[in-house]
Amino acid sequence: MTTTAHQPPKELRDFYEDPAVPVASGTPRSRRQARMLAAALGPGTGTHAARTVLDIGCGDGTAAATAAPLLTGHRVIGVDWSQDALRRARAHLTYPIRGELTGPGLPFATGCADAVLFSEVIEHLVDPDAALDEIRRVLRPGGHLMLSTPNLAAWYNRALLLAGVQPVFSEVSLRAVHGRPGKEVVGHLRLYTPRALREFVAASGFEVVRLQGAPFHGVPRPLRPLDRLACARPSLASILLLHARKT
């Protein structure tokens, strides 16, 4: 089967339209990311102008719903290409819109957005370069990108690799989990270390402002205190939260 450089294979589209496939990030990291964005934008009330925030890859809208109390006065628009996800997102979002980062691109004018939330999306993409190009297009000069993604170099992945075990978050099949802990297939195609993520985002025309760590809800309960401690060092954290600005 052949596909264009910008068109995800049919198997991937079918995979993400499956209602059984997870489309939400964990609440703790969504809240951390929202706090970072709220600090960057400032309040959207009083003498401060309301800003437009695009939640690209909004999934079922729960991440935006978690962020909303921290983004009072700002307009959050959810964007996803999965019709199933958008149906669920309508319960949480006022403005759910279908759009794609590749092919025809997002249905927004150049420079129309003040910020983009990009939560747990980039690891699923066939063409992340084109995706960041499109995000950069819709952001105004100086606009904010809040990106989150799993950390290939998370503290437990280092130990697993030494033991010859496939790292958590990495996948070799869309049908089943092979060679790593866990049972849930989530469709990850790309994984980043903190250094790789910084370099990739900078090469795409953004200035990296800050990189933080966040916990992963799938860590076994006895290990969660250790996972929270690892957040102090993004190089070891489960999830990477990156704040960048369009240059």
PDB file of N, CA, C and O in Angstrom, residues 154-222:
ATOM      1  N   ALA A 154      12.706   8.176  30.075  1.00  0.00           N
ATOM      2  CA  ALA A 154      12.149   8.145  31.429  1.00  0.00           C
ATOM      3  C   ALA A 154      12.948   7.184  32.305  1.00  0.00           C
ATOM      4  O   ALA A 154      13.544   6.225  31.817  1.00  0.00           O
ATOM      5  N   TRP A 155      12.928   7.436  33.603  1.00  0.00           N
ATOM      6  CA  TRP A 155      13.797   6.705  34.531  1.00  0.00           C
ATOM      7  C   TRP A 155      13.633   5.198  34.422  1.00  0.00           C
ATOM      8  O   TRP A 155      14.619   4.446  34.461  1.00  0.00           O
ATOM      9  N   TYR A 156      12.419   4.704  34.264  1.00  0.00           N
ATOM     10  CA  TYR A 156      12.203   3.259  34.185  1.00  0.00           C
ATOM     11  C   TYR A 156      12.576   2.703  32.816  1.00  0.00           C
ATOM     12  O   TYR A 156      12.989   1.556  32.697  1.00  0.00           O
ATOM     13  N   ASN A 157      12.468   3.522  31.754  1.00  0.00           N
ATOM     14  CA  ASN A 157      12.870   3.051  30.430  1.00  0.00           C
ATOM     15  C   ASN A 157      14.366   2.776  30.361  1.00  0.00           C
ATOM     16  O   ASN A 157      14.806   1.878  29.651  1.00  0.00           O
ATOM     17  N   ARG A 158      15.154   3.542  31.100  1.00  0.00           N
ATOM     18  CA  ARG A 158      16.595   3.309  31.121  1.00  0.00           C
ATOM     19  C   ARG A 158      16.890   1.928  31.707  1.00  0.00           C
ATOM     20  O   ARG A 158      17.732   1.184  31.186  1.00  0.00           O
ATOM     21  N   ALA A 159      16.177   1.597  32.767  1.00  0.00           N
ATOM     22  CA  ALA A 159      16.386   0.284  33.390  1.00  0.00           C
ATOM     23  C   ALA A 159      15.877  -0.841  32.486  1.00  0.00           C
ATOM     24  O   ALA A 159      16.511  -1.900  32.374  1.00  0.00           O
ATOM     25  N   LEU A 160      14.730  -0.611  31.836  1.00  0.00           N
ATOM     26  CA  LEU A 160      14.171  -1.636  30.964  1.00  0.00           C
ATOM     27  C   LEU A 160      15.098  -1.941  29.786  1.00  0.00           C
ATOM     28  O   LEU A 160      15.297  -3.112  29.423  1.00  0.00           O
ATOM     29  N   LEU A 161      15.675  -0.913  29.200  1.00  0.00           N
ATOM     30  CA  LEU A 161      16.585  -1.130  28.074  1.00  0.00           C
ATOM     31  C   LEU A 161      17.821  -1.913  28.505  1.00  0.00           C
ATOM     32  O   LEU A 161      18.298  -2.798  27.779  1.00  0.00           O
ATOM     33  N   LEU A 162      18.342  -1.603  29.683  1.00  0.00           N
ATOM     34  CA  LEU A 162      19.496  -2.352  30.187  1.00  0.00           C
ATOM     35  C   LEU A 162      19.159  -3.830  30.360  1.00  0.00           C
ATOM     36  O   LEU A 162      20.028  -4.696  30.220  1.00  0.00           O
ATOM     37  N   ALA A 163      17.877  -4.095  30.661  1.00  0.00           N
ATOM     38  CA  ALA A 163      17.435  -5.484  30.841  1.00  0.00           C
ATOM     39  C   ALA A 163      16.997  -6.123  29.528  1.00  0.00           C
ATOM     40  O   ALA A 163      16.528  -7.270  29.524  1.00  0.00           O
ATOM     41  N   GLY A 164      17.113  -5.384  28.427  1.00  0.00           N
ATOM     42  CA  GLY A 164      16.720  -5.917  27.133  1.00  0.00           C
ATOM     43  C   GLY A 164      15.229  -5.925  26.883  1.00  0.00           C
ATOM     44  O   GLY A 164      14.741  -6.695  26.047  1.00  0.00           O
ATOM     45  N   VAL A 165      14.497  -5.038  27.585  1.00  0.00           N
ATOM     46  CA  VAL A 165      13.038  -4.966  27.456  1.00  0.00           C
ATOM     47  C   VAL A 165      12.656  -3.730  26.646  1.00  0.00           C
ATOM     48  O   VAL A 165      13.249  -2.655  26.826  1.00  0.00           O
ATOM     49  N   GLN A 166      11.672  -3.865  25.770  1.00  0.00           N
ATOM     50  CA  GLN A 166      11.171  -2.739  24.981  1.00  0.00           C
ATOM     51  C   GLN A 166      10.703  -1.624  25.922  1.00  0.00           C
ATOM     52  O   GLN A 166       9.987  -1.877  26.897  1.00  0.00           O
ATOM     53  N   PRO A 167      11.101  -0.358  25.663  1.00  0.00           N
ATOM     54  CA  PRO A 167      10.707   0.739  26.562  1.00  0.00           C
ATOM     55  C   PRO A 167       9.200   0.963  26.593  1.00  0.00           C
ATOM     56  O   PRO A 167       8.496   0.735  25.608  1.00  0.00           O
ATOM     57  N   VAL A 168       8.703   1.427  27.739  1.00  0.00           N
ATOM     58  CA  VAL A 168       7.319   1.878  27.857  1.00  0.00           C
ATOM     59  C   VAL A 168       7.104   3.034  26.874  1.00  0.00           C
ATOM     60  O   VAL A 168       8.012   3.808  26.605  1.00  0.00           O
ATOM     61  N   PHE A 169       5.913   3.142  26.341  1.00  0.00           N
ATOM     62  CA  PHE A 169       5.493   4.143  25.349  1.00  0.00           C
ATOM     63  C   PHE A 169       5.825   3.713  23.922  1.00  0.00           C
ATOM     64  O   PHE A 169       5.186   4.163  22.989  1.00  0.00           O
ATOM     65  N   SER A 170       6.850   2.874  23.723  1.00  0.00           N
ATOM     66  CA  SER A 170       7.193   2.462  22.361  1.00  0.00           C
ATOM     67  C   SER A 170       6.324   1.280  21.954  1.00  0.00           C
ATOM     68  O   SER A 170       5.933   0.463  22.780  1.00  0.00           O
ATOM     69  N   GLU A 171       6.011   1.209  20.650  1.00  0.00           N
ATOM     70  CA  GLU A 171       5.144   0.154  20.153  1.00  0.00           C
ATOM     71  C   GLU A 171       5.645  -0.376  18.822  1.00  0.00           C
ATOM     72  O   GLU A 171       6.187   0.383  18.002  1.00  0.00           O
ATOM     73  N   VAL A 172       5.451  -1.645  18.601  1.00  0.00           N
ATOM     74  CA  VAL A 172       5.890  -2.279  17.357  1.00  0.00           C
ATOM     75  C   VAL A 172       4.710  -2.784  16.532  1.00  0.00           C
ATOM     76  O   VAL A 172       4.905  -3.310  15.440  1.00  0.00           O
ATOM     77  N   SER A 173       3.478  -2.598  17.034  1.00  0.00           N
ATOM     78  CA  SER A 173       2.295  -3.105  16.355  1.00  0.00           C
ATOM     79  C   SER A 173       1.078  -2.277  16.753  1.00  0.00           C
ATOM     80  O   SER A 173       1.019  -1.732  17.853  1.00  0.00           O
ATOM     81  N   LEU A 174       0.109  -2.171  15.832  1.00  0.00           N
ATOM     82  CA  LEU A 174      -1.167  -1.541  16.137  1.00  0.00           C
ATOM     83  C   LEU A 174      -2.192  -2.552  16.635  1.00  0.00           C
ATOM     84  O   LEU A 174      -3.321  -2.189  16.973  1.00  0.00           O
ATOM     85  N   ARG A 175      -1.803  -3.822  16.685  1.00  0.00           N
ATOM     86  CA  ARG A 175      -2.747  -4.880  17.052  1.00  0.00           C
ATOM     87  C   ARG A 175      -2.573  -5.376  18.482  1.00  0.00           C
ATOM     88  O   ARG A 175      -3.537  -5.810  19.104  1.00  0.00           O
ATOM     89  N   ALA A 176      -1.349  -5.340  18.982  1.00  0.00           N
ATOM     90  CA  ALA A 176      -1.102  -5.885  20.316  1.00  0.00           C
ATOM     91  C   ALA A 176       0.215  -5.339  20.847  1.00  0.00           C
ATOM     92  O   ALA A 176       1.043  -4.821  20.090  1.00  0.00           O
ATOM     93  N   VAL A 177       0.388  -5.431  22.158  1.00  0.00           N
ATOM     94  CA  VAL A 177       1.636  -5.021  22.807  1.00  0.00           C
ATOM     95  C   VAL A 177       2.614  -6.192  22.759  1.00  0.00           C
ATOM     96  O   VAL A 177       2.260  -7.324  23.094  1.00  0.00           O
ATOM     97  N   HIS A 178       3.834  -5.909  22.344  1.00  0.00           N
ATOM     98  CA  HIS A 178       4.871  -6.936  22.281  1.00  0.00           C
ATOM     99  C   HIS A 178       6.148  -6.423  22.938  1.00  0.00           C
ATOM    100  O   HIS A 178       6.630  -5.331  22.608  1.00  0.00           O
ATOM    101  N   GLY A 179       6.680  -7.189  23.868  1.00  0.00           N
ATOM    102  CA  GLY A 179       8.022  -6.941  24.380  1.00  0.00           C
ATOM    103  C   GLY A 179       8.179  -5.850  25.391  1.00  0.00           C
ATOM    104  O   GLY A 179       9.299  -5.517  25.777  1.00  0.00           O
ATOM    105  N   ARG A 180       7.080  -5.250  25.845  1.00  0.00           N
ATOM    106  CA  ARG A 180       7.167  -4.198  26.857  1.00  0.00           C
ATOM    107  C   ARG A 180       6.060  -4.367  27.884  1.00  0.00           C
ATOM    108  O   ARG A 180       5.064  -5.061  27.625  1.00  0.00           O
ATOM    109  N   PRO A 181       6.164  -3.704  29.051  1.00  0.00           N
ATOM    110  CA  PRO A 181       5.073  -3.755  30.034  1.00  0.00           C
ATOM    111  C   PRO A 181       3.819  -3.089  29.499  1.00  0.00           C
ATOM    112  O   PRO A 181       3.878  -2.212  28.637  1.00  0.00           O
ATOM    113  N   GLY A 182       2.687  -3.478  30.032  1.00  0.00           N
ATOM    114  CA  GLY A 182       1.421  -2.871  29.653  1.00  0.00           C
ATOM    115  C   GLY A 182       0.630  -3.723  28.684  1.00  0.00           C
ATOM    116  O   GLY A 182       1.165  -4.644  28.058  1.00  0.00           O
ATOM    117  N   LYS A 183      -0.651  -3.381  28.521  1.00  0.00           N
ATOM    118  CA  LYS A 183      -1.548  -4.142  27.653  1.00  0.00           C
ATOM    119  C   LYS A 183      -2.250  -3.268  26.620  1.00  0.00           C
ATOM    120  O   LYS A 183      -2.898  -3.779  25.715  1.00  0.00           O
ATOM    121  N   GLU A 184      -2.138  -1.943  26.758  1.00  0.00           N
ATOM    122  CA  GLU A 184      -2.919  -1.023  25.941  1.00  0.00           C
ATOM    123  C   GLU A 184      -2.112  -0.541  24.743  1.00  0.00           C
ATOM    124  O   GLU A 184      -1.013   0.002  24.891  1.00  0.00           O
ATOM    125  N   VAL A 185      -2.652  -0.737  23.544  1.00  0.00           N
ATOM    126  CA  VAL A 185      -2.035  -0.225  22.324  1.00  0.00           C
ATOM    127  C   VAL A 185      -2.567   1.187  22.078  1.00  0.00           C
ATOM    128  O   VAL A 185      -3.777   1.392  22.015  1.00  0.00           O
ATOM    129  N   VAL A 186      -1.663   2.159  21.949  1.00  0.00           N
ATOM    130  CA  VAL A 186      -2.106   3.550  21.793  1.00  0.00           C
ATOM    131  C   VAL A 186      -1.598   4.206  20.507  1.00  0.00           C
ATOM    132  O   VAL A 186      -1.912   5.358  20.244  1.00  0.00           O
ATOM    133  N   GLY A 187      -0.824   3.496  19.696  1.00  0.00           N
ATOM    134  CA  GLY A 187      -0.464   4.021  18.380  1.00  0.00           C
ATOM    135  C   GLY A 187       0.701   4.981  18.336  1.00  0.00           C
ATOM    136  O   GLY A 187       0.741   5.867  17.484  1.00  0.00           O
ATOM    137  N   HIS A 188       1.686   4.811  19.206  1.00  0.00           N
ATOM    138  CA  HIS A 188       2.855   5.692  19.170  1.00  0.00           C
ATOM    139  C   HIS A 188       3.788   5.323  18.011  1.00  0.00           C
ATOM    140  O   HIS A 188       4.164   4.163  17.854  1.00  0.00           O
ATOM    141  N   LEU A 189       4.154   6.328  17.228  1.00  0.00           N
ATOM    142  CA  LEU A 189       5.055   6.125  16.100  1.00  0.00           C
ATOM    143  C   LEU A 189       6.438   6.719  16.343  1.00  0.00           C
ATOM    144  O   LEU A 189       7.418   6.260  15.766  1.00  0.00           O
ATOM    145  N   ARG A 190       6.511   7.765  17.191  1.00  0.00           N
ATOM    146  CA  ARG A 190       7.781   8.464  17.433  1.00  0.00           C
ATOM    147  C   ARG A 190       7.907   8.784  18.913  1.00  0.00           C
ATOM    148  O   ARG A 190       6.932   9.131  19.567  1.00  0.00           O
ATOM    149  N   LEU A 191       9.126   8.686  19.410  1.00  0.00           N
ATOM    150  CA  LEU A 191       9.403   9.041  20.795  1.00  0.00           C
ATOM    151  C   LEU A 191      10.626   9.948  20.846  1.00  0.00           C
ATOM    152  O   LEU A 191      11.527   9.840  20.019  1.00  0.00           O
ATOM    153  N   TYR A 192      10.653  10.816  21.860  1.00  0.00           N
ATOM    154  CA  TYR A 192      11.690  11.839  21.973  1.00  0.00           C
ATOM    155  C   TYR A 192      12.366  11.777  23.340  1.00  0.00           C
ATOM    156  O   TYR A 192      11.711  11.560  24.358  1.00  0.00           O
ATOM    157  N   THR A 193      13.668  12.023  23.350  1.00  0.00           N
ATOM    158  CA  THR A 193      14.370  12.365  24.579  1.00  0.00           C
ATOM    159  C   THR A 193      14.266  13.876  24.743  1.00  0.00           C
ATOM    160  O   THR A 193      13.935  14.590  23.778  1.00  0.00           O
ATOM    161  N   PRO A 194      14.547  14.423  25.932  1.00  0.00           N
ATOM    162  CA  PRO A 194      14.485  15.881  26.088  1.00  0.00           C
ATOM    163  C   PRO A 194      15.372  16.622  25.084  1.00  0.00           C
ATOM    164  O   PRO A 194      14.952  17.630  24.494  1.00  0.00           O
ATOM    165  N   ARG A 195      16.581  16.122  24.867  1.00  0.00           N
ATOM    166  CA  ARG A 195      17.493  16.789  23.927  1.00  0.00           C
ATOM    167  C   ARG A 195      16.930  16.757  22.510  1.00  0.00           C
ATOM    168  O   ARG A 195      16.942  17.774  21.806  1.00  0.00           O
ATOM    169  N   ALA A 196      16.436  15.609  22.080  1.00  0.00           N
ATOM    170  CA  ALA A 196      15.884  15.499  20.730  1.00  0.00           C
ATOM    171  C   ALA A 196      14.677  16.413  20.554  1.00  0.00           C
ATOM    172  O   ALA A 196      14.510  17.050  19.502  1.00  0.00           O
ATOM    173  N   LEU A 197      13.819  16.495  21.568  1.00  0.00           N
ATOM    174  CA  LEU A 197      12.631  17.344  21.472  1.00  0.00           C
ATOM    175  C   LEU A 197      13.014  18.812  21.369  1.00  0.00           C
ATOM    176  O   LEU A 197      12.468  19.554  20.537  1.00  0.00           O
ATOM    177  N   ARG A 198      13.959  19.241  22.189  1.00  0.00           N
ATOM    178  CA  ARG A 198      14.421  20.632  22.118  1.00  0.00           C
ATOM    179  C   ARG A 198      14.959  20.962  20.734  1.00  0.00           C
ATOM    180  O   ARG A 198      14.620  21.991  20.129  1.00  0.00           O
ATOM    181  N   GLU A 199      15.824  20.092  20.227  1.00  0.00           N
ATOM    182  CA  GLU A 199      16.457  20.341  18.932  1.00  0.00           C
ATOM    183  C   GLU A 199      15.426  20.356  17.807  1.00  0.00           C
ATOM    184  O   GLU A 199      15.480  21.192  16.905  1.00  0.00           O
ATOM    185  N   PHE A 200      14.481  19.419  17.864  1.00  0.00           N
ATOM    186  CA  PHE A 200      13.464  19.324  16.828  1.00  0.00           C
ATOM    187  C   PHE A 200      12.575  20.566  16.803  1.00  0.00           C
ATOM    188  O   PHE A 200      12.310  21.144  15.735  1.00  0.00           O
ATOM    189  N   VAL A 201      12.113  21.004  17.966  1.00  0.00           N
ATOM    190  CA  VAL A 201      11.243  22.173  18.033  1.00  0.00           C
ATOM    191  C   VAL A 201      11.995  23.432  17.605  1.00  0.00           C
ATOM    192  O   VAL A 201      11.453  24.276  16.872  1.00  0.00           O
ATOM    193  N   ALA A 202      13.243  23.571  18.028  1.00  0.00           N
ATOM    194  CA  ALA A 202      14.042  24.736  17.631  1.00  0.00           C
ATOM    195  C   ALA A 202      14.278  24.759  16.121  1.00  0.00           C
ATOM    196  O   ALA A 202      14.216  25.819  15.484  1.00  0.00           O
ATOM    197  N   ALA A 203      14.512  23.598  15.531  1.00  0.00           N
ATOM    198  CA  ALA A 203      14.734  23.520  14.087  1.00  0.00           C
ATOM    199  C   ALA A 203      13.482  23.846  13.293  1.00  0.00           C
ATOM    200  O   ALA A 203      13.565  24.179  12.104  1.00  0.00           O
ATOM    201  N   SER A 204      12.325  23.770  13.942  1.00  0.00           N
ATOM    202  CA  SER A 204      11.049  24.051  13.282  1.00  0.00           C
ATOM    203  C   SER A 204      10.636  25.517  13.398  1.00  0.00           C
ATOM    204  O   SER A 204       9.511  25.874  13.037  1.00  0.00           O
ATOM    205  N   GLY A 205      11.520  26.362  13.934  1.00  0.00           N
ATOM    206  CA  GLY A 205      11.244  27.795  13.974  1.00  0.00           C
ATOM    207  C   GLY A 205      10.673  28.306  15.277  1.00  0.00           C
ATOM    208  O   GLY A 205       9.976  29.325  15.301  1.00  0.00           O
ATOM    209  N   PHE A 206      10.970  27.608  16.369  1.00  0.00           N
ATOM    210  CA  PHE A 206      10.494  28.029  17.691  1.00  0.00           C
ATOM    211  C   PHE A 206      11.682  28.231  18.631  1.00  0.00           C
ATOM    212  O   PHE A 206      12.724  27.594  18.488  1.00  0.00           O
ATOM    213  N   GLU A 207      11.476  29.113  19.587  1.00  0.00           N
ATOM    214  CA  GLU A 207      12.440  29.299  20.667  1.00  0.00           C
ATOM    215  C   GLU A 207      11.929  28.562  21.902  1.00  0.00           C
ATOM    216  O   GLU A 207      10.818  28.827  22.379  1.00  0.00           O
ATOM    217  N   VAL A 208      12.702  27.604  22.380  1.00  0.00           N
ATOM    218  CA  VAL A 208      12.291  26.842  23.552  1.00  0.00           C
ATOM    219  C   VAL A 208      12.443  27.725  24.785  1.00  0.00           C
ATOM    220  O   VAL A 208      13.528  28.247  25.068  1.00  0.00           O
ATOM    221  N   VAL A 209      11.349  27.901  25.529  1.00  0.00           N
ATOM    222  CA  VAL A 209      11.325  28.745  26.714  1.00  0.00           C
ATOM    223  C   VAL A 209      11.589  27.923  27.970  1.00  0.00           C
ATOM    224  O   VAL A 209      12.378  28.305  28.831  1.00  0.00           O
ATOM    225  N   ARG A 210      10.927  26.766  28.048  1.00  0.00           N
ATOM    226  CA  ARG A 210      11.006  25.979  29.278  1.00  0.00           C
ATOM    227  C   ARG A 210      10.661  24.526  29.004  1.00  0.00           C
ATOM    228  O   ARG A 210       9.834  24.233  28.137  1.00  0.00           O
ATOM    229  N   LEU A 211      11.302  23.630  29.735  1.00  0.00           N
ATOM    230  CA  LEU A 211      10.986  22.210  29.660  1.00  0.00           C
ATOM    231  C   LEU A 211      10.783  21.687  31.073  1.00  0.00           C
ATOM    232  O   LEU A 211      11.656  21.850  31.927  1.00  0.00           O
ATOM    233  N   GLN A 212       9.612  21.079  31.322  1.00  0.00           N
ATOM    234  CA  GLN A 212       9.289  20.526  32.628  1.00  0.00           C
ATOM    235  C   GLN A 212       8.930  19.051  32.499  1.00  0.00           C
ATOM    236  O   GLN A 212       8.661  18.557  31.402  1.00  0.00           O
ATOM    237  N   GLY A 213       8.912  18.361  33.649  1.00  0.00           N
ATOM    238  CA  GLY A 213       8.493  16.974  33.681  1.00  0.00           C
ATOM    239  C   GLY A 213       7.118  16.834  34.305  1.00  0.00           C
ATOM    240  O   GLY A 213       6.681  17.685  35.079  1.00  0.00           O
ATOM    241  N   ALA A 214       6.427  15.750  33.960  1.00  0.00           N
ATOM    242  CA  ALA A 214       5.120  15.434  34.540  1.00  0.00           C
ATOM    243  C   ALA A 214       5.031  13.931  34.746  1.00  0.00           C
ATOM    244  O   ALA A 214       5.698  13.162  34.069  1.00  0.00           O
ATOM    245  N   PRO A 215       4.175  13.489  35.675  1.00  0.00           N
ATOM    246  CA  PRO A 215       4.032  12.053  35.946  1.00  0.00           C
ATOM    247  C   PRO A 215       3.180  11.358  34.902  1.00  0.00           C
ATOM    248  O   PRO A 215       2.465  11.999  34.131  1.00  0.00           O
ATOM    249  N   PHE A 216       3.239  10.034  34.918  1.00  0.00           N
ATOM    250  CA  PHE A 216       2.464   9.196  34.006  1.00  0.00           C
ATOM    251  C   PHE A 216       1.483   8.362  34.813  1.00  0.00           C
ATOM    252  O   PHE A 216       1.876   7.647  35.739  1.00  0.00           O
ATOM    253  N   HIS A 217       0.194   8.432  34.437  1.00  0.00           N
ATOM    254  CA  HIS A 217      -0.839   7.749  35.219  1.00  0.00           C
ATOM    255  C   HIS A 217      -0.716   6.227  35.167  1.00  0.00           C
ATOM    256  O   HIS A 217      -1.265   5.527  36.009  1.00  0.00           O
ATOM    257  N   GLY A 218       0.020   5.706  34.171  1.00  0.00           N
ATOM    258  CA  GLY A 218       0.129   4.259  34.037  1.00  0.00           C
ATOM    259  C   GLY A 218       1.218   3.620  34.875  1.00  0.00           C
ATOM    260  O   GLY A 218       1.363   2.389  34.870  1.00  0.00           O
ATOM    261  N   VAL A 219       1.980   4.418  35.614  1.00  0.00           N
ATOM    262  CA  VAL A 219       3.016   3.851  36.481  1.00  0.00           C
ATOM    263  C   VAL A 219       2.344   3.082  37.618  1.00  0.00           C
ATOM    264  O   VAL A 219       1.367   3.575  38.209  1.00  0.00           O
ATOM    265  N   PRO A 220       2.815   1.871  37.945  1.00  0.00           N
ATOM    266  CA  PRO A 220       2.200   1.117  39.054  1.00  0.00           C
ATOM    267  C   PRO A 220       2.160   1.935  40.337  1.00  0.00           C
ATOM    268  O   PRO A 220       3.082   2.696  40.633  1.00  0.00           O
ATOM    269  N   ARG A 221       1.078   1.794  41.095  1.00  0.00           N
ATOM    270  CA  ARG A 221       0.843   2.619  42.275  1.00  0.00           C
ATOM    271  C   ARG A 221       2.035   2.676  43.240  1.00  0.00           C
ATOM    272  O   ARG A 221       2.388   3.758  43.725  1.00  0.00           O
ATOM    273  N   PRO A 222       2.705   1.557  43.553  1.00  0.00           N
ATOM    274  CA  PRO A 222       3.831   1.639  44.504  1.00  0.00           C
ATOM    275  C   PRO A 222       4.989   2.507  44.009  1.00  0.00           C
ATOM    276  O   PRO A 222       5.775   2.996  44.821  1.00  0.00           O
TER     277      PRO A 222
END
